[in-house]
Each structure stands twice: as structure tokens, then as C-alpha cells.
PDB file of C-alpha atoms in Angstrom:
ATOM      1  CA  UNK A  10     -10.840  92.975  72.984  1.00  0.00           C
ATOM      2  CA  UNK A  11     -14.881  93.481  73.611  1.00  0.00           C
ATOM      3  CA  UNK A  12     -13.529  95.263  77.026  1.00  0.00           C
ATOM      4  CA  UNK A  13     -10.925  97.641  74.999  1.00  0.00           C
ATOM      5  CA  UNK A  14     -12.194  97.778  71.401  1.00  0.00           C
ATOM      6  CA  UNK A  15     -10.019 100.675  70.697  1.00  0.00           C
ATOM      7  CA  UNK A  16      -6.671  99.100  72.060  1.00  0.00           C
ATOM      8  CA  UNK A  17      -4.306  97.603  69.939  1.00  0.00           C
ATOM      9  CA  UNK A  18      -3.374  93.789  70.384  1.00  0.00           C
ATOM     10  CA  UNK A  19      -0.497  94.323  73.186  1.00  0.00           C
ATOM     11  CA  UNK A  20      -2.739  97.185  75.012  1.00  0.00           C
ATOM     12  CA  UNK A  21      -5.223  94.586  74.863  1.00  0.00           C
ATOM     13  CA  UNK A  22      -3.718  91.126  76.382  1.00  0.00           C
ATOM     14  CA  UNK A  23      -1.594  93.243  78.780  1.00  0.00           C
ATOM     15  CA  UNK A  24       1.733  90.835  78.611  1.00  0.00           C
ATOM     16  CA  UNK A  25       3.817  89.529  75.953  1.00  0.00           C
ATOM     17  CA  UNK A  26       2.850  85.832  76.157  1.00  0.00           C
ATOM     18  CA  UNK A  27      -0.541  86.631  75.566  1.00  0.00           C
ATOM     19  CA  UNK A  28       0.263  89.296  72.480  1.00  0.00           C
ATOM     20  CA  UNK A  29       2.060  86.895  70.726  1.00  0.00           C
ATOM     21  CA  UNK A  30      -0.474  83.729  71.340  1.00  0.00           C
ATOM     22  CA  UNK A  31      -2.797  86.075  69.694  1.00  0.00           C
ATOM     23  CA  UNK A  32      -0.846  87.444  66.661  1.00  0.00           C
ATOM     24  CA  UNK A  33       0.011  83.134  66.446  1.00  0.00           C
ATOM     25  CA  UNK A  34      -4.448  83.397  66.204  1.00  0.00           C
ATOM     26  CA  UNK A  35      -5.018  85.997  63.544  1.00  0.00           C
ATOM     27  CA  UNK A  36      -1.888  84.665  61.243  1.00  0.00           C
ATOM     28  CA  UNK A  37      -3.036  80.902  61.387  1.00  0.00           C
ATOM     29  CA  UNK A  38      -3.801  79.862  57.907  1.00  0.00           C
ATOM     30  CA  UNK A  39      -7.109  77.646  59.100  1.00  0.00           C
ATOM     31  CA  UNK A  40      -8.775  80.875  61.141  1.00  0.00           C
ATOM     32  CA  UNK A  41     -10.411  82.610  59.007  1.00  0.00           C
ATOM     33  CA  UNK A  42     -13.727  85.040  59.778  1.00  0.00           C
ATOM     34  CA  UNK A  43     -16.439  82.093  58.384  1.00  0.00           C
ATOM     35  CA  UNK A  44     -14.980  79.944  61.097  1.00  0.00           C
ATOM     36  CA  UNK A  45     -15.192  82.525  63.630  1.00  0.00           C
ATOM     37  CA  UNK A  46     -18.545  83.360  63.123  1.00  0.00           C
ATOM     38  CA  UNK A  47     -19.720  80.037  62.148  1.00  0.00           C
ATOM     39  CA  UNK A  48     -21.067  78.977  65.996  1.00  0.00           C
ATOM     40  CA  UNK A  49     -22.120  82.469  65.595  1.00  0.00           C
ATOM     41  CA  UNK A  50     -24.409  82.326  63.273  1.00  0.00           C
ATOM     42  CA  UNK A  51     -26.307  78.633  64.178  1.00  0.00           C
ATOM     43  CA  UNK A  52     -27.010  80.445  67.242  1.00  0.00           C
ATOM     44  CA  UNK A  53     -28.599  83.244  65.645  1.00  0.00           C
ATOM     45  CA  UNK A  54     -30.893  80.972  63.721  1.00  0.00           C
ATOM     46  CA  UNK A  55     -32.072  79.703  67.139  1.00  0.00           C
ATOM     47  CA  UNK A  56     -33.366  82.900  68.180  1.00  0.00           C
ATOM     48  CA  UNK A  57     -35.019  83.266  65.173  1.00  0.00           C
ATOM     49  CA  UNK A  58     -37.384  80.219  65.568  1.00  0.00           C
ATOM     50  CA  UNK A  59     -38.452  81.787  68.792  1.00  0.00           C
ATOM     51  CA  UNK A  60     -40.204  84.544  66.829  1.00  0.00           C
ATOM     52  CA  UNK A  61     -42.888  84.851  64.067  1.00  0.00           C
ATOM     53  CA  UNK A  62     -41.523  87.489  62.199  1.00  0.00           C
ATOM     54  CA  UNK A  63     -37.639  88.506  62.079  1.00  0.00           C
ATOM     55  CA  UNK A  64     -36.213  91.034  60.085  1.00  0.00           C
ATOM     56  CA  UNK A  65     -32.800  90.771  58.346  1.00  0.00           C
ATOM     57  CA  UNK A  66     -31.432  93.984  57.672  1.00  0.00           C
ATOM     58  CA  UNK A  67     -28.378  93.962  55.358  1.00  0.00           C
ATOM     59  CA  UNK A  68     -26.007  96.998  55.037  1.00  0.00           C
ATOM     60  CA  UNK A  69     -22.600  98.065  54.601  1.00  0.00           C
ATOM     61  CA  UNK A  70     -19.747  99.862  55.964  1.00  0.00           C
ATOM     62  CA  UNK A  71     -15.948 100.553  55.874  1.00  0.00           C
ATOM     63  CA  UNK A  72     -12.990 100.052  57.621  1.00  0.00           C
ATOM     64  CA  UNK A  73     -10.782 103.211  56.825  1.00  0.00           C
ATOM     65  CA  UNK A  74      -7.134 101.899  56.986  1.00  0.00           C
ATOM     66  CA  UNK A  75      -5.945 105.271  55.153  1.00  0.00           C
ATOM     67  CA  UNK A  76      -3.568 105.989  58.063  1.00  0.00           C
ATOM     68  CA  UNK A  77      -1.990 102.763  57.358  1.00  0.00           C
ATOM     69  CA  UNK A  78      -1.221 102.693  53.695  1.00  0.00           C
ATOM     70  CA  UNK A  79       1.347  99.896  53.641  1.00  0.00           C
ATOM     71  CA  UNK A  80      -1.332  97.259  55.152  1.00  0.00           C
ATOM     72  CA  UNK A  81      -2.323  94.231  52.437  1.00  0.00           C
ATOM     73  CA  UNK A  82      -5.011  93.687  50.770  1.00  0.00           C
ATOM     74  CA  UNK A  83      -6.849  96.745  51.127  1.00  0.00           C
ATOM     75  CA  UNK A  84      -8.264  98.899  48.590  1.00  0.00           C
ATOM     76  CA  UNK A  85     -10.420 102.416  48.279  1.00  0.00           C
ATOM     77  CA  UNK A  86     -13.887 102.755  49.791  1.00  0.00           C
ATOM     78  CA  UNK A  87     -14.283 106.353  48.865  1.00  0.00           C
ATOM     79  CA  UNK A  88     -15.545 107.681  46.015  1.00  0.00           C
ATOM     80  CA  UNK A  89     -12.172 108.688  44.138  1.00  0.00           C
ATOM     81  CA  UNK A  90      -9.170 106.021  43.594  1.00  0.00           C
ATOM     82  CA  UNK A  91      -6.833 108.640  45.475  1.00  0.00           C
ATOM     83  CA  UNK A  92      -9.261 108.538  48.266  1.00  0.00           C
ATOM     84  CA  UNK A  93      -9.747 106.733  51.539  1.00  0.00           C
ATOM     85  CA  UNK A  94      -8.341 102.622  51.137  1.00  0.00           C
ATOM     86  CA  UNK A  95      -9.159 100.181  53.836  1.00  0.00           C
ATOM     87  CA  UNK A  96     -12.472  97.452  53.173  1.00  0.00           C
ATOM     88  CA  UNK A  97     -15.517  96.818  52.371  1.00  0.00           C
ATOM     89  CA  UNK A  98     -17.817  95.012  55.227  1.00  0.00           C
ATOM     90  CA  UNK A  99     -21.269  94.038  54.530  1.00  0.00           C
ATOM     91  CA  UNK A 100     -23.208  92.411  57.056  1.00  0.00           C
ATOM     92  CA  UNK A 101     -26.763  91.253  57.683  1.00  0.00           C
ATOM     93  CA  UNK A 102     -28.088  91.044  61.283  1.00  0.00           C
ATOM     94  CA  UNK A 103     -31.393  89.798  62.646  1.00  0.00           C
ATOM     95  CA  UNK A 104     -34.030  91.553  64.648  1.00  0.00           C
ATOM     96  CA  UNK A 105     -37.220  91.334  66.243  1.00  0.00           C
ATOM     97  CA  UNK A 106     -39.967  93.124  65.327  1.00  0.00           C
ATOM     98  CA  UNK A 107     -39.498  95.181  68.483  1.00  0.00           C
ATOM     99  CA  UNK A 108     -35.638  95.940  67.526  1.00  0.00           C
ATOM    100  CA  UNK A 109     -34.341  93.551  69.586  1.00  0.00           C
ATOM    101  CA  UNK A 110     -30.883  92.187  67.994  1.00  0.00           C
ATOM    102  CA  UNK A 111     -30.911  88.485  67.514  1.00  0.00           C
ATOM    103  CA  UNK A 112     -27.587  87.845  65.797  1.00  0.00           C
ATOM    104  CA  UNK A 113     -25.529  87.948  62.491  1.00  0.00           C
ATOM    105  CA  UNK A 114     -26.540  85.868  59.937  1.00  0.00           C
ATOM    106  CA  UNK A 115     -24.107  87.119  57.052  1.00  0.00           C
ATOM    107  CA  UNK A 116     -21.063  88.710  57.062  1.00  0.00           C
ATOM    108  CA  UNK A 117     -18.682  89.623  53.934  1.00  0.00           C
ATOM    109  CA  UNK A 118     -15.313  91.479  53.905  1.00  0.00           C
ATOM    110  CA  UNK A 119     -13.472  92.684  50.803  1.00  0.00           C
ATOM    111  CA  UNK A 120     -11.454  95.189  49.201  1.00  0.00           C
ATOM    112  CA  UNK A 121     -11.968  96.534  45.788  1.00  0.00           C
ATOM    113  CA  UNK A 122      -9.463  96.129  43.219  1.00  0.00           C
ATOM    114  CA  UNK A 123      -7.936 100.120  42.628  1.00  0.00           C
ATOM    115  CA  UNK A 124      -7.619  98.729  38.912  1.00  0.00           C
ATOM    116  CA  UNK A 125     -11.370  98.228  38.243  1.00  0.00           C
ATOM    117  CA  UNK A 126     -12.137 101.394  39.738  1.00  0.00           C
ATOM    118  CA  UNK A 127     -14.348 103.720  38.269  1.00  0.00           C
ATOM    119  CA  UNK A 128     -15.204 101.278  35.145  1.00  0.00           C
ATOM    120  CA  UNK A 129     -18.868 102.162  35.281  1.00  0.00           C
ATOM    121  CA  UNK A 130     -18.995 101.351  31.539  1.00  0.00           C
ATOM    122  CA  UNK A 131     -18.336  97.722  31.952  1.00  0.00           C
ATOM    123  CA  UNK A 132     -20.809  96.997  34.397  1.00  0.00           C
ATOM    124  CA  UNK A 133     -23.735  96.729  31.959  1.00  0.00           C
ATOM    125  CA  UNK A 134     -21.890  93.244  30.504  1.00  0.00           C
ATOM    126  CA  UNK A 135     -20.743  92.091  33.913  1.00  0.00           C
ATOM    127  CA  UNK A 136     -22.148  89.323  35.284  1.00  0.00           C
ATOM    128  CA  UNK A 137     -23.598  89.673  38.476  1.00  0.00           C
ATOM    129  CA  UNK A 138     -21.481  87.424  40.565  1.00  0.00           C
ATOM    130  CA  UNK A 139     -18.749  89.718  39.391  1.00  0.00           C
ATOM    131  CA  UNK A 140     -20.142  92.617  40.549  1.00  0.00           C
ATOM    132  CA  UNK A 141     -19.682  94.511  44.278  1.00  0.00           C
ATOM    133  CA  UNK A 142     -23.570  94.315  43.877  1.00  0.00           C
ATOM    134  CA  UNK A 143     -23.551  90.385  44.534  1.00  0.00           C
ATOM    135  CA  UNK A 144     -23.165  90.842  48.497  1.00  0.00           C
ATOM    136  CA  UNK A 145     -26.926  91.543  48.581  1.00  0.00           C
ATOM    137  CA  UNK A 146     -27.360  88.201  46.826  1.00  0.00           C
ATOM    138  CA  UNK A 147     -25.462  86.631  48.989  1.00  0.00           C
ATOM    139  CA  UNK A 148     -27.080  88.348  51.789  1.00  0.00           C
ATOM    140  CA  UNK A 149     -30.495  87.320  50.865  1.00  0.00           C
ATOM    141  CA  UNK A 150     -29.128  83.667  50.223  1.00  0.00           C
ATOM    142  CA  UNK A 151     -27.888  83.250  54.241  1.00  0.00           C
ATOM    143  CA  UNK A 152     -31.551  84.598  55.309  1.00  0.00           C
ATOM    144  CA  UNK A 153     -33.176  81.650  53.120  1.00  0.00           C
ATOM    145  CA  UNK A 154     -30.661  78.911  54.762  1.00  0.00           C
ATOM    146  CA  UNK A 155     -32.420  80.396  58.251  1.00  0.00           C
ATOM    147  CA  UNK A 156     -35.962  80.249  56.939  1.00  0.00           C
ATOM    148  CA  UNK A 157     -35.061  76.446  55.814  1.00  0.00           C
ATOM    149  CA  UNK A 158     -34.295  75.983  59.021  1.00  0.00           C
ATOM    150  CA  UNK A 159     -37.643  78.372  61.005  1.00  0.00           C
ATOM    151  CA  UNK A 160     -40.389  77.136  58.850  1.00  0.00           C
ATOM    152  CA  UNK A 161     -42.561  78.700  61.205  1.00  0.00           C
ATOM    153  CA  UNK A 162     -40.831  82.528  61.195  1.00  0.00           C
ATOM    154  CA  UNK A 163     -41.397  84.763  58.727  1.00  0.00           C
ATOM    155  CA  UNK A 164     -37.863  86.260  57.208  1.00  0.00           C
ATOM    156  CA  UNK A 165     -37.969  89.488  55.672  1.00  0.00           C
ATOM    157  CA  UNK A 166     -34.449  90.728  53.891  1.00  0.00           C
ATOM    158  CA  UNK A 167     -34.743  94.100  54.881  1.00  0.00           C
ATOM    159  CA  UNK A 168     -32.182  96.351  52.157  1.00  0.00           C
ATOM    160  CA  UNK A 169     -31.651 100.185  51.741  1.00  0.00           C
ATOM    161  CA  UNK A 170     -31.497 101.757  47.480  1.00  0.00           C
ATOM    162  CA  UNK A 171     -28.635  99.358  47.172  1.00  0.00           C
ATOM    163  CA  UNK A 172     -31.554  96.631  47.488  1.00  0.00           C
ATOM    164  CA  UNK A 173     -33.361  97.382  44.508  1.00  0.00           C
ATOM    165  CA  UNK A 174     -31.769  95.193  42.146  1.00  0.00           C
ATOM    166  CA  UNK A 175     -33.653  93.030  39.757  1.00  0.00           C
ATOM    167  CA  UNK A 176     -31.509  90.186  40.322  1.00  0.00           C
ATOM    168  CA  UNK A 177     -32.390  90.358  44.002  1.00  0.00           C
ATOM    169  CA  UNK A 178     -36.143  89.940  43.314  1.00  0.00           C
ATOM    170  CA  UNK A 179     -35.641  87.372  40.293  1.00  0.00           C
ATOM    171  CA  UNK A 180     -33.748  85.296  42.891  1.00  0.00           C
ATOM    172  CA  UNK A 181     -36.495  86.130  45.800  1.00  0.00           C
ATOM    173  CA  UNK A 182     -38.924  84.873  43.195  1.00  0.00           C
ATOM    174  CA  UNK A 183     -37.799  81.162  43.092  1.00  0.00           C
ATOM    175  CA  UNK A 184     -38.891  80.414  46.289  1.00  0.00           C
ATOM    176  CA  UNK A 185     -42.195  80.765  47.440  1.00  0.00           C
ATOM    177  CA  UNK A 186     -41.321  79.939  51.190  1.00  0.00           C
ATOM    178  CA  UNK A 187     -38.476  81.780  51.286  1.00  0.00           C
ATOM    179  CA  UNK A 188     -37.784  85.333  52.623  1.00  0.00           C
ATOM    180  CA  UNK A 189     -39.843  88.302  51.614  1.00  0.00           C
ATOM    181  CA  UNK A 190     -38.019  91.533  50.482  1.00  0.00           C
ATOM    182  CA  UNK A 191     -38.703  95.004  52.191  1.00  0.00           C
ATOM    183  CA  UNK A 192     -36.151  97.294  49.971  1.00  0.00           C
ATOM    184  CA  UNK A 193     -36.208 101.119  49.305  1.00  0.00           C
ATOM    185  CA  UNK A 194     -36.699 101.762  46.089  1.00  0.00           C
ATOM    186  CA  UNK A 195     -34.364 103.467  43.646  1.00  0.00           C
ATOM    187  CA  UNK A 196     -35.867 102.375  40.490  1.00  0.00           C
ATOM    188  CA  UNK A 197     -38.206 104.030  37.740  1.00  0.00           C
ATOM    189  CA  UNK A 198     -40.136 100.475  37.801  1.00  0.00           C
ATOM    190  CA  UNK A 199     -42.958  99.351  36.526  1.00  0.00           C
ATOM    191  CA  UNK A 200     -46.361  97.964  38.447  1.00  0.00           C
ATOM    192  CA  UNK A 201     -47.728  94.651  38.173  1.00  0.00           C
ATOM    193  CA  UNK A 202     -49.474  94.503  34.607  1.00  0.00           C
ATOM    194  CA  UNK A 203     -48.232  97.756  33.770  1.00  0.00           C
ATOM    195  CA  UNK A 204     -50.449  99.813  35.667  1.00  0.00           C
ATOM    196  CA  UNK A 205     -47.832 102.961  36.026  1.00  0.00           C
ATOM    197  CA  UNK A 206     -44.914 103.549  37.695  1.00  0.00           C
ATOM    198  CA  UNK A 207     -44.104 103.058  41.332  1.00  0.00           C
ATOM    199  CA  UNK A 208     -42.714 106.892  42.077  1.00  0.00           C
ATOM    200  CA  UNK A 209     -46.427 107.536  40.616  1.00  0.00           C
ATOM    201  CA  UNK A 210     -48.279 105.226  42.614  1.00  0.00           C
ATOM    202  CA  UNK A 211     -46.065 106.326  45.580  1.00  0.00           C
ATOM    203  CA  UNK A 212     -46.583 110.091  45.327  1.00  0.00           C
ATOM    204  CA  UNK A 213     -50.291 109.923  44.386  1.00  0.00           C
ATOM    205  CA  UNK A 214     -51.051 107.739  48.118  1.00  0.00           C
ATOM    206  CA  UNK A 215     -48.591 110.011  50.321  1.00  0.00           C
ATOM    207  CA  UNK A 216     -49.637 113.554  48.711  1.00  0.00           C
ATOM    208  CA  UNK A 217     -52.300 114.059  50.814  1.00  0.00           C
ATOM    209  CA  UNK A 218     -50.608 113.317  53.870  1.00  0.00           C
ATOM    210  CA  UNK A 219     -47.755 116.373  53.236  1.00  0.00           C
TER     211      UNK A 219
END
């Protein structure tokens, strides 16, 4: 498969025996992608003691199954319920300072639920382990299980706009030898003892520069 990534399964293992030993693989009941990817990731924490500073950049992405509508458990990634269906991945990997990839240390697959689509009014009340949101928790969560385990690297949960959530921070807050944060922000938020608003403090130190 990493020789033919854009073969399907039979393309792939080239005779029957192996197509269907393979199909026996991905409809076993005990495989599931946390298993996969759990030697996976213990390696990636490895290589992330051998540096002083890592960075672990979380974002996300879709699988667009929209060409195959009668697949399970899929649901729309688009921005319309008649749109695009497939899932929902959102991984975090680990790099070096230089950009060297080190390894997954997160990875989450779902597929929104067409019902709950669109109900932007209910999110206010939601709690946040409810919420699509949550994967950046979660995200952040995996990085401090790596810093646990390099006491002597420096973690930084790297996050795009999606990053800026209050939650995130409150739970980044707990832990003093835990991960930083590094996360665009998105947010009309205030400055440490009130003094302004970040956009404010932003605009006034890069004005010059434009």
C-alpha cells in the first residue's frame, strides 16, 4: 500500500490470497486505528527526547467519500448538509525545529452526524467534550503524555484559528510542565490585566514594519 497509495486493495496485493487476507485485516473486530498506530506513536516519543524543543502541530483534513455514497459511517465535511460526505481526520505530528518530521503523536477519525448539522445555536450550551472542537483537547492531551515522558524537551502544541479556544488554554494552564501553546489567534481577547486587546497590541508592533 505505501508503494501504490492510489491502488485499491486487489491492485495492491496483486493475487487473490493476499486480497482477501487483507479485507480478513481491515474487518477484524480487534484492529482498529489506536492499535495500529499504537507502536507508532511510542516511537515517536523517542525521537522526541532526542531534541530540546519539538513542535506538535495539530490540524485537520477530509477524506471525500462523495463518489461513494452508500459507504457507512460517513457524514458531510463541507459546508452544506447536501455537500461533500466522507470524514473528519485530525492529526497531530511532531517536528523538529528544523522541520524535520518525527512522528504522529495523535490521530482522530470521525464523521459528523448530518442530523446535528448546522445547529450553531446549540453550541453555546454544549459541553465541550460534545463538541467537534474537543479534538484540539484531545490533541493537546497526547502532546502532554510525551512531555511526561521527555522531561527534558520542550513541547509546544502548535494550532491554526481553530486553536484559539479558551478551553484549550484553561486546560494548558493546569500544568506548569506541560506543553506550551503557539496558536493563531481568532479572538477579540483581552491582555494580561486588561491592558487592551490583542488585535491592538498586534497591529500597533507590526505597523511599522508594512
Amino acid at each position: 500500500m505505501y508503494a501504490r497509495p492510489q491502488a485499491n486493495i486487489p491492485q495492491t496485493c496483486q493475487n487473490r490470497a493476499k486480497a482477501k487476507a487483507a479485507y480478513r485485516f481491515l474487518e477484524h473486530g480487534k484492529v482498529t486505528m489506536e492499535k495500529i498506530l499504537q507502536l507508532h506513536y511510542q516511537q515517536t516519543v523517542e525521537r522526541i527526547a532526542e531534541y530540546p524543543t519539538v513542535l506538535a502541530v495539530q490540524d485537520s483534513t477530509t477524506l471525500n467519500y462523495t463518489a461513494h455514497p452508500s459507504t457507512d459511517d460517513i457524514g458531510p465535511i463541507g459546508g452544506s448538509q447536501d455537500g461533500p460526505i466522507g470524514l473528519i481526520v485530525h492529526d497531530t505530528m511532531a517536528f523538529s525545529l528544523e522541520g524535520t518530521p518525527l512522528g504522529l503523536l495523535d490521530v482522530q477519525c470521525r464523521a459528523r452526524d448530518p442530523k446535528k448539522f448546522g445547529k450553531r445555536r446549540s453550541r453555546a450550551t454544549t459541553p465541550i467534550e460534545q463538541k467537534e472542537s474537543y479534538k484540539r483537547l484531545k490533541s493537546f492531551q497526547q502532546g502532554a503524555r510525551a512531555q511526561e515522558h521527555c522531561p527534558d524537551s520542550v513541547i509546544v502544541s502548535v494550532g491554526d484559528r481553530e486553536a484559539d479556544l479558551y478551553d484549550l488554554f484553561e486546560l494548558a494552564l493546569q500544568d506548569s510542565k506541560g506543553p506550551k501553546i503557539l496558536a493563531r489567534a481568532m479572538q477579540k481577547r483581552l491582555l494580561a490585566d486588561e491592558q487592551g486587546y490583542v488585535w491592538v497590541k498586534v497591529s500597533d508592533k507590526i505597523s511599522p514594519r508594512i
